[in-house]
Amino acid sequence: MFCFKHLGSAMADGVDLSRKFVTESELDEKRKKRQEEWEKVRKPDDPEEAPEEEYDSRSLYDRLQEQKDKKQGEYEEQFKFKNMVKGLDEDETSFLDEVSRKQSLIEKHRRDEEAQEIKEYRISFCTLKRTRYYCHGS
């Protein structure tokens, strides 16, 4: 049982629109193949007849739009900020603690050096001042 709709114009365009329709015998053949496959994988507690394929009465556009929205949602979920932040493990924290400790030591050493240089400058300045005073004052 075929349904022919605009077959003449479809053939002129090189597209066989009659293939959009499925014959009853093709449906029976598909059911038979599905039943054979069901028999191969069926467990003893499963029903004898293969379950019918679920029929989705929505339009192709609606089904494709749902798939697109689902994929977009999964993509957005994957790149959400909360998913990009992860906690540090023990090795990472110990490494960062060590780096921080070394930076603190370097900074302390720099401050100590700077303080020592300032102290030496003051001593030399005072010494120079006294020397000039004694040299020029006499």
Tab-separated table of C-alpha atoms in Angstrom:
chain	number	residue	atom	x	y	z
A	1	MET	CA	0.000	0.000	0.000
A	2	PHE	CA	1.726	3.147	-1.255
A	3	CYS	CA	0.684	6.724	-1.026
A	4	PHE	CA	1.756	8.681	-4.085
A	5	LYS	CA	1.806	12.415	-3.716
A	6	HIS	CA	3.237	14.649	-6.404
A	7	LEU	CA	5.090	11.682	-7.882
A	8	GLY	CA	5.318	13.216	-11.338
A	9	SER	CA	7.042	16.418	-10.237
A	10	ALA	CA	9.267	14.520	-7.818
A	11	MET	CA	10.536	12.240	-10.546
A	12	ALA	CA	11.217	15.279	-12.740
A	13	ASP	CA	13.448	16.734	-10.006
A	14	GLY	CA	15.340	13.459	-9.710
A	15	VAL	CA	13.929	12.754	-6.242
A	16	ASP	CA	11.705	9.754	-5.662
A	17	LEU	CA	9.167	11.002	-3.112
A	18	SER	CA	7.487	7.613	-3.024
A	19	ARG	CA	10.364	6.468	-0.788
A	20	LYS	CA	9.047	8.796	1.924
A	21	PHE	CA	6.295	6.266	2.470
A	22	VAL	CA	6.774	2.813	3.936
A	23	THR	CA	4.813	-0.183	2.735
A	24	GLU	CA	3.068	-2.534	5.124
A	25	SER	CA	5.340	-5.373	3.971
A	26	GLU	CA	8.423	-3.277	4.847
A	27	LEU	CA	6.995	-2.697	8.317
A	28	ASP	CA	6.314	-6.430	8.716
A	29	GLU	CA	9.865	-7.224	7.619
A	30	LYS	CA	11.285	-4.770	10.175
A	31	ARG	CA	9.120	-6.287	12.929
A	32	LYS	CA	10.292	-9.773	11.961
A	33	LYS	CA	13.973	-8.734	12.092
A	34	ARG	CA	13.427	-6.996	15.422
A	35	GLN	CA	11.736	-10.140	16.780
A	36	GLU	CA	14.674	-12.303	15.606
A	37	GLU	CA	17.148	-9.950	17.294
A	38	TRP	CA	14.952	-9.960	20.402
A	39	GLU	CA	15.052	-13.751	20.520
A	40	LYS	CA	18.868	-13.660	20.476
A	41	VAL	CA	19.138	-11.292	23.442
A	42	ARG	CA	15.943	-12.121	25.340
A	43	LYS	CA	16.303	-13.274	28.945
A	44	PRO	CA	13.992	-15.883	30.440
A	45	ASP	CA	12.059	-13.298	32.452
A	46	ASP	CA	11.582	-10.980	29.420
A	47	PRO	CA	8.350	-11.145	27.393
A	48	GLU	CA	8.217	-13.418	24.337
A	49	GLU	CA	7.225	-10.629	21.979
A	50	ALA	CA	9.722	-7.891	21.204
A	51	PRO	CA	8.550	-4.604	22.669
A	52	GLU	CA	7.243	-2.198	20.059
A	53	GLU	CA	9.461	0.689	19.146
A	54	GLU	CA	8.286	3.854	20.819
A	55	TYR	CA	6.643	6.164	18.360
A	56	ASP	CA	7.350	9.842	18.757
A	57	SER	CA	4.498	11.808	17.232
A	58	ARG	CA	6.359	15.126	17.407
A	59	SER	CA	7.558	16.747	14.229
A	60	LEU	CA	11.117	16.197	13.072
A	61	TYR	CA	11.847	19.854	13.836
A	62	ASP	CA	10.721	19.424	17.458
A	63	ARG	CA	12.794	16.267	17.930
A	64	LEU	CA	15.903	17.839	16.402
A	65	GLN	CA	15.377	21.022	18.419
A	66	GLU	CA	15.189	18.950	21.615
A	67	GLN	CA	18.456	17.195	20.741
A	68	LYS	CA	20.097	20.532	19.936
A	69	ASP	CA	18.907	22.071	23.219
A	70	LYS	CA	20.110	19.035	25.150
A	71	LYS	CA	23.577	19.202	23.552
A	72	GLN	CA	23.751	22.955	24.160
A	73	GLY	CA	22.810	22.427	27.812
A	74	GLU	CA	25.486	19.755	28.221
A	75	TYR	CA	28.053	22.043	26.578
A	76	GLU	CA	27.164	24.955	28.854
A	77	GLU	CA	27.223	22.712	31.928
A	78	GLN	CA	30.675	21.475	30.962
A	79	PHE	CA	32.094	24.988	30.879
A	80	LYS	CA	30.309	26.543	33.845
A	81	PHE	CA	32.653	28.324	36.211
A	82	LYS	CA	31.771	26.045	39.117
A	83	ASN	CA	32.960	23.052	37.105
A	84	MET	CA	36.232	24.747	36.224
A	85	VAL	CA	37.239	25.237	39.852
A	86	LYS	CA	38.734	22.230	41.543
A	87	GLY	CA	40.275	21.799	44.926
A	88	LEU	CA	43.999	21.405	45.435
A	89	ASP	CA	45.396	18.034	46.376
A	90	GLU	CA	47.993	17.499	49.097
A	91	ASP	CA	51.002	17.645	46.735
A	92	GLU	CA	49.833	20.920	45.236
A	93	THR	CA	49.226	22.524	48.627
A	94	SER	CA	52.615	21.430	49.969
A	95	PHE	CA	54.306	22.772	46.810
A	96	LEU	CA	52.529	26.111	47.139
A	97	ASP	CA	53.401	26.271	50.851
A	98	GLU	CA	57.065	25.682	49.988
A	99	VAL	CA	57.010	28.377	47.285
A	100	SER	CA	55.379	30.797	49.710
A	101	ARG	CA	57.964	30.001	52.401
A	102	LYS	CA	60.834	30.576	49.938
A	103	GLN	CA	59.335	33.876	48.801
A	104	SER	CA	59.025	34.977	52.428
A	105	LEU	CA	62.675	34.081	53.084
A	106	ILE	CA	63.821	35.969	49.979
A	107	GLU	CA	61.775	39.004	51.011
A	108	LYS	CA	63.170	38.863	54.587
A	109	HIS	CA	66.730	38.553	53.237
A	110	ARG	CA	66.122	41.564	50.952
A	111	ARG	CA	64.776	43.646	53.859
A	112	ASP	CA	67.728	42.640	56.070
A	113	GLU	CA	70.183	43.565	53.300
A	114	GLU	CA	68.450	46.885	52.757
A	115	ALA	CA	68.504	47.639	56.483
A	116	GLN	CA	72.219	46.756	56.624
A	117	GLU	CA	72.986	49.043	53.658
A	118	ILE	CA	71.055	51.907	55.260
A	119	LYS	CA	72.943	51.355	58.513
A	120	GLU	CA	76.300	51.372	56.675
A	121	TYR	CA	75.295	54.514	54.770
A	122	ARG	CA	74.411	56.312	57.981
A	123	ILE	CA	77.672	55.259	59.607
A	124	SER	CA	79.701	56.377	56.595
A	125	PHE	CA	77.727	59.630	56.361
A	126	CYS	CA	78.343	60.385	60.030
A	127	THR	CA	82.008	59.498	59.651
A	128	LEU	CA	82.317	61.727	56.590
A	129	LYS	CA	80.496	64.538	58.359
A	130	ARG	CA	82.847	64.308	61.353
A	131	THR	CA	85.882	64.145	59.102
A	132	ARG	CA	84.804	67.255	57.197
A	133	TYR	CA	84.012	69.031	60.415
A	134	TYR	CA	87.444	68.317	61.798
A	135	CYS	CA	89.157	69.071	58.505
A	136	HIS	CA	87.331	72.292	57.703
A	137	GLY	CA	86.773	73.490	61.205
A	138	SER	CA	90.420	73.886	62.176
